[in-house]
Coordinates of C-alpha atoms in Angstrom, one line a residue:
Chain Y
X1 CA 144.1 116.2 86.6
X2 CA 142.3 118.5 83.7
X3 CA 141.5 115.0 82.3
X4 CA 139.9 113.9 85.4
X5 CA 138.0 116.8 85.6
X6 CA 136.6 116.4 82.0
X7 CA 135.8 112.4 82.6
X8 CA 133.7 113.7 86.0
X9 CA 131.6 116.7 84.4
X10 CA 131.1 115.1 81.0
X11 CA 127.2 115.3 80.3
X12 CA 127.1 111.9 77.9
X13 CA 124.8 109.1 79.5
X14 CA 125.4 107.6 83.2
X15 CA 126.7 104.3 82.2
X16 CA 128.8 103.4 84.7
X17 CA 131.7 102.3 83.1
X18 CA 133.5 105.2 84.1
X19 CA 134.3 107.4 87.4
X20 CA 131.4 109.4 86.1
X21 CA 128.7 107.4 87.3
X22 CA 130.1 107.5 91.1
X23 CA 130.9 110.8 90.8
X24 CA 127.3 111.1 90.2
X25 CA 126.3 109.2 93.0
X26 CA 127.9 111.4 95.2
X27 CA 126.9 114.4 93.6
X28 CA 123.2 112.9 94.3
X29 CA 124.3 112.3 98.4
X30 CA 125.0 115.8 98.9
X31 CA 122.3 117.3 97.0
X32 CA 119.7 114.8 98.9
X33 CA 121.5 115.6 102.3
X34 CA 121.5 119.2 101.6
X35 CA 117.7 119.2 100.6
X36 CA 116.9 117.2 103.8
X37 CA 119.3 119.1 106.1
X38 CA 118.1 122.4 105.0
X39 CA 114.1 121.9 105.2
X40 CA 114.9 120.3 108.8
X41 CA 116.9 123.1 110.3
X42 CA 114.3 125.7 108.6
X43 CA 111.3 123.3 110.3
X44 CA 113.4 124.0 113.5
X45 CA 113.7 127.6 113.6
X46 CA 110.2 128.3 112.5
X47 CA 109.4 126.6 115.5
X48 CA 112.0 126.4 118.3
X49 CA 109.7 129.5 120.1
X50 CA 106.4 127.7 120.5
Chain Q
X1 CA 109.5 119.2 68.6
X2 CA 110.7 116.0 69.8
X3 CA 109.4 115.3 73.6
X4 CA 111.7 114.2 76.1
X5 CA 115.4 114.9 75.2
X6 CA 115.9 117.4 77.3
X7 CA 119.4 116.9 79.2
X8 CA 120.5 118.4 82.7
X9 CA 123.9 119.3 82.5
X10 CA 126.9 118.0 84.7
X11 CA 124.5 115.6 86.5
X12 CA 122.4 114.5 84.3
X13 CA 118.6 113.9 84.2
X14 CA 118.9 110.2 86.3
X15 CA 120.5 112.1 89.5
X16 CA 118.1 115.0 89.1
X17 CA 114.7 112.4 89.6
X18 CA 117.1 110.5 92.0
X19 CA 117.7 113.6 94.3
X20 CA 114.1 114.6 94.1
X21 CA 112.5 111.4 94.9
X22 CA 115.3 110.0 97.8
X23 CA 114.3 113.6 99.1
X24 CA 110.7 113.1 99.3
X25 CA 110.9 109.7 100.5
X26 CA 113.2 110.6 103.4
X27 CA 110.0 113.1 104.6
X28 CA 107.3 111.0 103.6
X29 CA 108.7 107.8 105.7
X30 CA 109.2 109.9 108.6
X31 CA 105.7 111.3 108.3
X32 CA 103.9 107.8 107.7
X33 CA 106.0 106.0 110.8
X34 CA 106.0 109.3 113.4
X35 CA 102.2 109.3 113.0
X36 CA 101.7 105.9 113.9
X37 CA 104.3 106.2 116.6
X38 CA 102.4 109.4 118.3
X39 CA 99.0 107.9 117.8
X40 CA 100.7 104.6 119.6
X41 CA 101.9 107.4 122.0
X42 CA 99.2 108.9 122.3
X43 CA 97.6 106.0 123.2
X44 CA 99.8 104.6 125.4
X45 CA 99.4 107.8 127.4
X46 CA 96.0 107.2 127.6
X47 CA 96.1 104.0 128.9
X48 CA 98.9 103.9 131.4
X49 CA 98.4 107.7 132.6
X50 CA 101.9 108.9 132.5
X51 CA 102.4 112.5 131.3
X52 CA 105.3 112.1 128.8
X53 CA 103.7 109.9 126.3
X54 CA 101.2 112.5 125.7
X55 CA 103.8 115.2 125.7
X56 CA 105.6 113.4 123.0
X57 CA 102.8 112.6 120.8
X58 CA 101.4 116.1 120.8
X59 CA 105.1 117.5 120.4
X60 CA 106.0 115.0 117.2
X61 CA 102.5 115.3 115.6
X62 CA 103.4 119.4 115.6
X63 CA 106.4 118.5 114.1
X64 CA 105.0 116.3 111.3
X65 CA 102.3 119.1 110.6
X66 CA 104.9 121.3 110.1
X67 CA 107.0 119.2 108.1
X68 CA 104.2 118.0 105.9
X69 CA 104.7 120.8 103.1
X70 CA 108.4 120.1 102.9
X71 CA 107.6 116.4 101.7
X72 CA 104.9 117.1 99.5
X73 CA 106.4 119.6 97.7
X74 CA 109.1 117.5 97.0
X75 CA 106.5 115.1 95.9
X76 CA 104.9 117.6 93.6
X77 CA 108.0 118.7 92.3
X78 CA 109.7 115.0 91.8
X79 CA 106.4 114.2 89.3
X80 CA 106.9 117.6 87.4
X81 CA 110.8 116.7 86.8
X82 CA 109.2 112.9 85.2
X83 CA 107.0 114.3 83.5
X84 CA 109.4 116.6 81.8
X85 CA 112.5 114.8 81.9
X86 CA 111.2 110.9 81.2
X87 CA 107.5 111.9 79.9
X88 CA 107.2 108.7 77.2
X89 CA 107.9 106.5 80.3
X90 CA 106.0 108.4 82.2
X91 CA 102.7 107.8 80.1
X92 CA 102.8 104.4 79.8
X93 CA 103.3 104.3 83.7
X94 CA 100.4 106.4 84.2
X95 CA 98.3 104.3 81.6
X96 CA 99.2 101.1 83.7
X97 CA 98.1 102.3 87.0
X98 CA 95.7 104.9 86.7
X99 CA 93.4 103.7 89.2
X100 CA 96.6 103.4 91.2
X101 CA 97.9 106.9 91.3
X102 CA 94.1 108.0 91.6
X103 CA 93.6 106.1 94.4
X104 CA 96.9 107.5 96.4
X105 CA 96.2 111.1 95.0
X106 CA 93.1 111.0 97.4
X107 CA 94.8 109.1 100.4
X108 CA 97.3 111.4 100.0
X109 CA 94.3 114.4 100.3
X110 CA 92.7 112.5 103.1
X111 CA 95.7 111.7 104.5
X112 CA 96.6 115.8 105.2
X113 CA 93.4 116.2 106.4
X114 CA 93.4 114.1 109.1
X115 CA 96.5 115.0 110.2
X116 CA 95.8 118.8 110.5
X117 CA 92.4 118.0 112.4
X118 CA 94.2 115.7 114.3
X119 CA 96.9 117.9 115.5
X120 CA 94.2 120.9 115.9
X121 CA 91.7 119.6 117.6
X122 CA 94.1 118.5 120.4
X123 CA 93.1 120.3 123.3
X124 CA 88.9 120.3 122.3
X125 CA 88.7 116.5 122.2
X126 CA 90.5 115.9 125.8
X127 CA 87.7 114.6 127.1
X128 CA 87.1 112.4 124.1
X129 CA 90.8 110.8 123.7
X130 CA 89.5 107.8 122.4
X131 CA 88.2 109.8 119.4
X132 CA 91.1 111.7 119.3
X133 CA 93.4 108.5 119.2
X134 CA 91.3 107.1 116.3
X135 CA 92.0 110.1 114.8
X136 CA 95.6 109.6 114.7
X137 CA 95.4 106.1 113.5
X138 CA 92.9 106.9 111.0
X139 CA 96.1 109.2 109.5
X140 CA 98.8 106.6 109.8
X141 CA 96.2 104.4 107.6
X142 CA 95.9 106.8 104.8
X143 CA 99.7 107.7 104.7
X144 CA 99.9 103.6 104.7
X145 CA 97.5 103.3 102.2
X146 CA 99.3 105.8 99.8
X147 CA 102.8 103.9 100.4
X148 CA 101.0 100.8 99.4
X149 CA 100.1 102.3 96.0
X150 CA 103.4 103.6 95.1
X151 CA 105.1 100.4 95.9
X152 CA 103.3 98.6 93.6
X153 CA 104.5 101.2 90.9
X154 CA 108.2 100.8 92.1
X155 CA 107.8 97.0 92.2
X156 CA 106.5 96.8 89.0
X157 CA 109.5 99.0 87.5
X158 CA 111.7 96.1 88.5
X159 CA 109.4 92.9 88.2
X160 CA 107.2 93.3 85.6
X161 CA 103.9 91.2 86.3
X162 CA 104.0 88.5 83.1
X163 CA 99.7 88.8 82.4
X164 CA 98.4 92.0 80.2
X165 CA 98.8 94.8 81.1
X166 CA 95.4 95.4 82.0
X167 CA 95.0 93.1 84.2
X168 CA 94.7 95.4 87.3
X169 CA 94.9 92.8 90.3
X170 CA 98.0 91.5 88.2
X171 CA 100.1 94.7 87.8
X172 CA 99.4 95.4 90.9
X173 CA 100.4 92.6 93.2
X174 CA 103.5 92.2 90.9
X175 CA 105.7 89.1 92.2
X176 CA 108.1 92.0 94.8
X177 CA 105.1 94.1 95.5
X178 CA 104.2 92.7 98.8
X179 CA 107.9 92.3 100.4
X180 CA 108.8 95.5 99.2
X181 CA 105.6 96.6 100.7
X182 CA 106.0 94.6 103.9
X183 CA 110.0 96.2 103.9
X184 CA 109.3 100.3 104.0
X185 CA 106.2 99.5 106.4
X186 CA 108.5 97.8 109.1
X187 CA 111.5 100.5 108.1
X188 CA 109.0 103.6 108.4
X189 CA 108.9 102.4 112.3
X190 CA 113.1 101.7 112.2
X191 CA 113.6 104.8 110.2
X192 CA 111.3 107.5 112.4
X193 CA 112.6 105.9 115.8
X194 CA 116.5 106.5 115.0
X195 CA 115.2 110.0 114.0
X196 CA 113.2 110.8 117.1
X197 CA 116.4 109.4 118.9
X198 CA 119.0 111.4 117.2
X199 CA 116.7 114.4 118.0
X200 CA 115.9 113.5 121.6
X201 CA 120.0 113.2 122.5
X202 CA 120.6 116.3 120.5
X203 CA 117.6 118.2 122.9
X204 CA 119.0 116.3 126.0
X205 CA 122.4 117.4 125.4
X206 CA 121.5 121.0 125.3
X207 CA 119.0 121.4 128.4
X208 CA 119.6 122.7 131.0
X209 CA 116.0 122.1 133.3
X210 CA 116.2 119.0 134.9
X211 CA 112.7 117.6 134.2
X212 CA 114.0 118.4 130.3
X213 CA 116.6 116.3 131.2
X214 CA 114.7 113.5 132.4
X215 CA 112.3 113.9 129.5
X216 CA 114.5 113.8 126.8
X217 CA 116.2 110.6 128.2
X218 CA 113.5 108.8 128.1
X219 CA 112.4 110.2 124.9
X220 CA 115.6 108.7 123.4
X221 CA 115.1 105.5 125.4
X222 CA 111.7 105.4 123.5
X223 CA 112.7 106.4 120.1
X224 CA 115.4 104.0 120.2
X225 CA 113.4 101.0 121.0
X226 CA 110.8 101.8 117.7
X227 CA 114.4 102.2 115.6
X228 CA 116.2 99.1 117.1
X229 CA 113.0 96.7 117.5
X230 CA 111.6 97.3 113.4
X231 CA 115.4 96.6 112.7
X232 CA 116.6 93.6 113.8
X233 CA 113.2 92.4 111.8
X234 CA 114.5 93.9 108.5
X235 CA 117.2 91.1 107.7
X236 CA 114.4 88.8 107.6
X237 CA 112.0 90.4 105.2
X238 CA 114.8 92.1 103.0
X239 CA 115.4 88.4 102.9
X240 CA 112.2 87.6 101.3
X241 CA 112.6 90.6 99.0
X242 CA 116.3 89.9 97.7
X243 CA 114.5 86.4 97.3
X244 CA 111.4 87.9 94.8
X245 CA 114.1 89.5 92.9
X246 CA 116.0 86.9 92.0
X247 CA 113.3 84.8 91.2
X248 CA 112.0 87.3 88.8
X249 CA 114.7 89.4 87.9
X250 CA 118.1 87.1 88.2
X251 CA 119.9 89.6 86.2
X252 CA 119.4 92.6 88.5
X253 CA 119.6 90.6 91.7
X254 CA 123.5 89.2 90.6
X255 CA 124.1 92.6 89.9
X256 CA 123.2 94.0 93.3
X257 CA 124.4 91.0 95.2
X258 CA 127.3 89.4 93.4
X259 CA 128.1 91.5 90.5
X260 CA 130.1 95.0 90.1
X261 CA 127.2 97.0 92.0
X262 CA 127.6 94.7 95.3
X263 CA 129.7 97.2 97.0
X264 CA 126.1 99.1 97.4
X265 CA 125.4 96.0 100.1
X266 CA 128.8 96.0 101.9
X267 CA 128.1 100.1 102.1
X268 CA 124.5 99.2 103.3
X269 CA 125.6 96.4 106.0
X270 CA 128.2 98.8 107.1
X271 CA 125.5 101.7 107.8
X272 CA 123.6 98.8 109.6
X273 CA 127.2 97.7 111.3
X274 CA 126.9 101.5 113.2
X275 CA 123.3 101.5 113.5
X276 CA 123.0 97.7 115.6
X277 CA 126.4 98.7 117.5
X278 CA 125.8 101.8 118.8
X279 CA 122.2 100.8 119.6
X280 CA 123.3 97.5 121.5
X281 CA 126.4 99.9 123.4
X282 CA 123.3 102.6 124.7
X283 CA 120.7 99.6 126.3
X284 CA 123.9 98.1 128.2
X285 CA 125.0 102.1 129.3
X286 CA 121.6 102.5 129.7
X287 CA 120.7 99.3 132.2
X288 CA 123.4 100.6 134.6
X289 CA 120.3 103.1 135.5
X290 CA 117.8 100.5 136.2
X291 CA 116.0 101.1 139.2
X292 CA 116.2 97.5 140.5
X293 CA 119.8 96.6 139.6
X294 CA 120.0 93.9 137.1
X295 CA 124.1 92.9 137.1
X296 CA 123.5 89.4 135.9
X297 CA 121.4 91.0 132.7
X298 CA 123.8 94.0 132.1
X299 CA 126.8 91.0 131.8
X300 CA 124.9 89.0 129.6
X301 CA 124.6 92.7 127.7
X302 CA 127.8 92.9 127.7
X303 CA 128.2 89.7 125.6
X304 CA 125.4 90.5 123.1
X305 CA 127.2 93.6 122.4
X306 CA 130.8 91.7 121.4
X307 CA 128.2 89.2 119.6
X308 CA 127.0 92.2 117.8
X309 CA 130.1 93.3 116.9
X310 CA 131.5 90.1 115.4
X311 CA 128.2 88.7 113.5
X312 CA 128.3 92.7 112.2
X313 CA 132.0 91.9 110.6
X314 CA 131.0 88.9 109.4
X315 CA 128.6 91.0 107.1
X316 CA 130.9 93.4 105.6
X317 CA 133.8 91.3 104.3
X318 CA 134.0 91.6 100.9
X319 CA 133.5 88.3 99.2
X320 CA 136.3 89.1 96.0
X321 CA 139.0 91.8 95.4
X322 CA 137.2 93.6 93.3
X323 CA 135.5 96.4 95.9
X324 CA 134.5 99.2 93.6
X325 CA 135.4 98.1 90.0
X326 CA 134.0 101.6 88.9
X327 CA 136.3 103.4 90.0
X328 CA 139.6 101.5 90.1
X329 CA 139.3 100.1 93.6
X330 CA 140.3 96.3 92.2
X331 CA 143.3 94.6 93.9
X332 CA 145.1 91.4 93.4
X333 CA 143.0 89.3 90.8
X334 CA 139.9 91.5 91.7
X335 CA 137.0 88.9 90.8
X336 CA 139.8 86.1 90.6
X337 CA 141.0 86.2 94.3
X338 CA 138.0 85.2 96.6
X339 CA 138.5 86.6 100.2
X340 CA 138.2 84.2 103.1
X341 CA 134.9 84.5 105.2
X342 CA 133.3 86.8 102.3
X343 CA 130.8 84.8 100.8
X344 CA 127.5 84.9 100.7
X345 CA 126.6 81.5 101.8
X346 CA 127.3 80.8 104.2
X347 CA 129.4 83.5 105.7
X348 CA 126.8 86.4 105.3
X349 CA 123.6 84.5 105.8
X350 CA 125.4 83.4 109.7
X351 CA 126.3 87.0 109.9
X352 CA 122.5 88.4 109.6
X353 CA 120.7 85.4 111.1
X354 CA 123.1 85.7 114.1
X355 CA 122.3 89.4 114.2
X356 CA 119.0 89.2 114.3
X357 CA 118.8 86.9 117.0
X358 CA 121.0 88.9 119.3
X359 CA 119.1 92.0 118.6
X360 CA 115.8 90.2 119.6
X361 CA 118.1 89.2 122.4
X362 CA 119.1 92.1 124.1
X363 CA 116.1 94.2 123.5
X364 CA 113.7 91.4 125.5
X365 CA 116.3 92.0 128.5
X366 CA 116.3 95.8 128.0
X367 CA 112.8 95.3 128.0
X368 CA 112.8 93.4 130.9
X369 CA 114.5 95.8 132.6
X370 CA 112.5 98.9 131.3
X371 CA 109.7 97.5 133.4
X372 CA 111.4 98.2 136.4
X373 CA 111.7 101.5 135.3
X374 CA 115.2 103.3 134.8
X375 CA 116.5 106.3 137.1
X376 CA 115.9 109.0 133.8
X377 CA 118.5 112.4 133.4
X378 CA 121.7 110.5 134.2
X379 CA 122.8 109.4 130.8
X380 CA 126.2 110.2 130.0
X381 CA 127.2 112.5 127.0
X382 CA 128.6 109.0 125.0
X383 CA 125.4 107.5 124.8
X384 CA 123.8 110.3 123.6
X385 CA 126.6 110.6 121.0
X386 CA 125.6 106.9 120.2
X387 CA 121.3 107.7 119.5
X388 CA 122.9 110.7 116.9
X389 CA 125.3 108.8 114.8
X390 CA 121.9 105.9 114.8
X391 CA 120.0 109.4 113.4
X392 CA 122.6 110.0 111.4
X393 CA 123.6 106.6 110.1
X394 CA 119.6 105.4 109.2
X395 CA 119.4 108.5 106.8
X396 CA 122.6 107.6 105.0
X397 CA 120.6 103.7 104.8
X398 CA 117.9 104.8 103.2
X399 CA 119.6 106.8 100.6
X400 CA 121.9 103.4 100.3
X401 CA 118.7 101.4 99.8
X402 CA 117.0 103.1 97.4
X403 CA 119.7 103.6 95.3
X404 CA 119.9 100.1 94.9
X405 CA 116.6 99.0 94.2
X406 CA 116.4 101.7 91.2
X407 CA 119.9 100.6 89.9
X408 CA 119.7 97.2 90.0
X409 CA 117.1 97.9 86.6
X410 CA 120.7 98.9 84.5
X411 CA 121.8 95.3 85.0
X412 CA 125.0 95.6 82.7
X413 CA 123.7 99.1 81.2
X414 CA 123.5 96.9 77.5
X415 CA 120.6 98.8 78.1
X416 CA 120.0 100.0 81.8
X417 CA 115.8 100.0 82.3
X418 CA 113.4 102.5 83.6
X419 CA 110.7 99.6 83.6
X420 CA 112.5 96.0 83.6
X421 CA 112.8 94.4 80.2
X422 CA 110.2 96.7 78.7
X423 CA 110.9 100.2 78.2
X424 CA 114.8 101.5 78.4
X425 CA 116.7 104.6 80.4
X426 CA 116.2 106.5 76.4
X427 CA 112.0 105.7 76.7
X428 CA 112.9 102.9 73.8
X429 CA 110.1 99.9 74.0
X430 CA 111.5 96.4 74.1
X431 CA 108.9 94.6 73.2
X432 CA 111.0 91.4 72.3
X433 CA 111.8 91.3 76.0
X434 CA 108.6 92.5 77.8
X435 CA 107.1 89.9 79.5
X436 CA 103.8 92.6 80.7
X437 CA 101.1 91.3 77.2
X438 CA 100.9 95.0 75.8
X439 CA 102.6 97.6 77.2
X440 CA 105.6 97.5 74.9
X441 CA 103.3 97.1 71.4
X442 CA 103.3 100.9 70.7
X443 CA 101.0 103.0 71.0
X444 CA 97.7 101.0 70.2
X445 CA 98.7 98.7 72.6
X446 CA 97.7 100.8 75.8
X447 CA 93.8 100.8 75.6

């Protein structure tokens, strides 16, 4: 589990022969969909009075 | 000090230009295909009289005036993170197309200025709509215009033009510049009408006015046929596309398509599996409402849909056991054991063809029935349900997509390439395997 952990945060290149490169990828989807979400629902409420 | 070494940690410095720039680009295709589809609204209100187009125009051209900043401050902050980050690449890129980024700097300028005018001189040029309309089309051009630029940047990362490299006419129309070109200007349609669906069902859902009600029904109705109409032309010209790719990058292109990164197209075709299903399940809900009942077309509906459905299936059969070699996901042989009805030719090629088809199918009867106008308000909750997991399911496509275009450069990663064959994912020039005359001859060689 530990060892998992390790391969997944290691900071070496993103050569994809390990998990490291899909955990990146995911990493990436969240961040994006986070980004995205957030300006959104803050584009909404500034103007959900008008 | 040495320039460009500096590393991100936990994600690394790839993800961190990767979550910037999918960022931007899911605000700047929205921005570039709303505005045409409000002008087109606007427009259309114009011509036929009826209050709602112009209601939605002047409601979604709000909306990307507001939304503006968000994408280009993403934008801005995307190029400060290359410049630090990849700066070496960076240079050269900036040496090759100079007059390019100039050139989409200002439409970029011209392009917000426009759009603010348009949206604020709204109510002082109502007796001038035709002005006002041009106005709105004028914007749609620029953001157009600036697309046009930066796909011949991203084009050229993966096809290299084989000429100098200061031969401007060919950097520019590299050999996947125009399909990739032609791909985001139909998906900026497909993309922004799934959006201004999604929304639509979401705002439908939770009014209570009745002439809300009726609105936002038909605003979904109308989003949906911009998403679903530019989509069932995408198969076609991603076609093309996949084609420019393997005809100058070979490499890349088995990668994507047949290699250990093909999963990214099953994922992709399943997003597109939701997408033409739950659009194809809303225009036969939808034609129940028609005001001049149209059983005969709703059965044939009916069919498309289970048409849909299978030529959908057909496209995400994996074509060996080896799904996701990357992480483990191999079974039984992996590359060895080929699965049944998983191939590319000719399995996949029936599977898009035949979707296609069907699309253009059912939307010429919905459209056939749309002119007999529907009875609006009545949709039930499920088909609204169906317009949010389209909104939904485009955004999670785009991310798919471009992610594949920009990893399809790492080929086996023996190296992985920021600009195809000529300059690596460390900034190290390969000149032995350039094919751009110049670019990869050090520093003298960029004049």
């Amino acid at each position: 589990m530990l060892d998992a952990a390790f391969i997944l945060l290691q900071t070496a290149g993103t050569d994809e022969g390990s998990a490291t490169g899909i955990f990146r990828f995911f990493a990436a989807f969240v961040l994006i969909a986070i980004i995205y979400t957030g300006a959104l629902s803050f584009t909404y409420w500034i103007s959900k009075d008008e | 000090m040495p320039i460009g070494n500096i590393d991100i940690p936990i994600i690394g410095k790839n993800v961190v230009i990767a979550v910037l720039v999918q960022s931007h680009i899911l605000f700047a295709a929205f921005i570039i295909g709303a505005v045409l589809i409000a002008a087109t609204s606007e427009y259309l209100g114009m011509v036929t009289k009826q209050q709602r187009y112009e209601r939605f125009a002047k409601n979604l051209a709000r909306f990307v005036v507001l939304l503006f900043a968000s994408g280009a401050a993403l934008a801005i902050t995307f190029v400060l993170a290359l410049i630090t980050l990849f700066p070496i690449f960076f240079s050269y890129l900036q040496n090759v197309f100079f007059w390019v980024f100039l050139v989409e700097a200002f439409m970029f300028l011209g392009q917000i200025i426009i759009v603010y005018a348009w949206y604020n001189v709204w109510d002082k040029l109502a007796y001038r709509k035709a002005l006002h309309v041009v106005f709105g089309f004028v914007a749609g051009f620029m953001g157009l215009m600036a697309m046009t630029m930066i796909d011949a940047v991203a084009s050229f990362m993966l096809t290299p033009s084989e000429s100098g490299v200061d031969q401007v006419a060919s950097t520019f129309l590299n050999q996947t510049m125009v399909p990739l070109n032609m791909h985001r200007f139909v998906g900026n349609f497909s993309y922004a009408g799934f959006l201004i669906a999604g929304w639509a069902a979401w705002r439908y859902l939770r009014t209570t006015r009745d002439d809300d009600r009726e609105y936002y029904d038909w605003m979904g109705h109308f989003g949906l046929l911009w998403g679903f109409g530019f989509l069932i032309m995408q198969p076609v010209i991603g076609y093309g596309y996949l084609k420019g790719i393997r005809e100058s990058a070979p490499a890349a292109f088995n990668t994507i398509m047949l290699g250990d990164k093909s999963w990214v197209f099953l994922l992709l075709m399943v997003w597109i599996t939701i997408m033409s299903t739950a659009s194809t399940a809303y225009f036969v809900h939808k034609l129940r409402f028609a005001v001049k009942p149209t059983e005969f077309l709703r059965k044939l509906c009916v069919g498309a849909l289970g048409f849909t459905a299978l030529f959908s299936i057909l496209n995400v059969i994996p074509s060996n056991a080896s799904l996701i070699p990357q992480i483990g996901l191999v079974f039984a042989g992996g590359e060895n054991t080929q699965i049944p009805l998983g191939s590319m030719y000719p399995w996949k090629y029936i599977g898009l063809i035949g979707l296609m088809l069907v699309g253009v199918f059912v939307v010429a009867l919905y459209l056939k029935t749309a002119a007999g106008g529907f009875h609006w308000g009545r949709a039930s909750r499920w088909s609204q349900f169906a317009l949010m997991a389209c909104a939904v399911t485009v955004v999670l496509a785009m991310i798919t997509m471009g992610y594949t275009r920009e990893t399809a450069r790492r080929v086996d990663n023996d190296p992985g390439f920021l600009i195809y064959n000529c300059v690596t994912l460390d900034q190290e020039l390969t000149p032995e395997t350039c094919p751009v005359e110049g670019l990869a001859d050090g520093a003298e060689g960029v004049t």
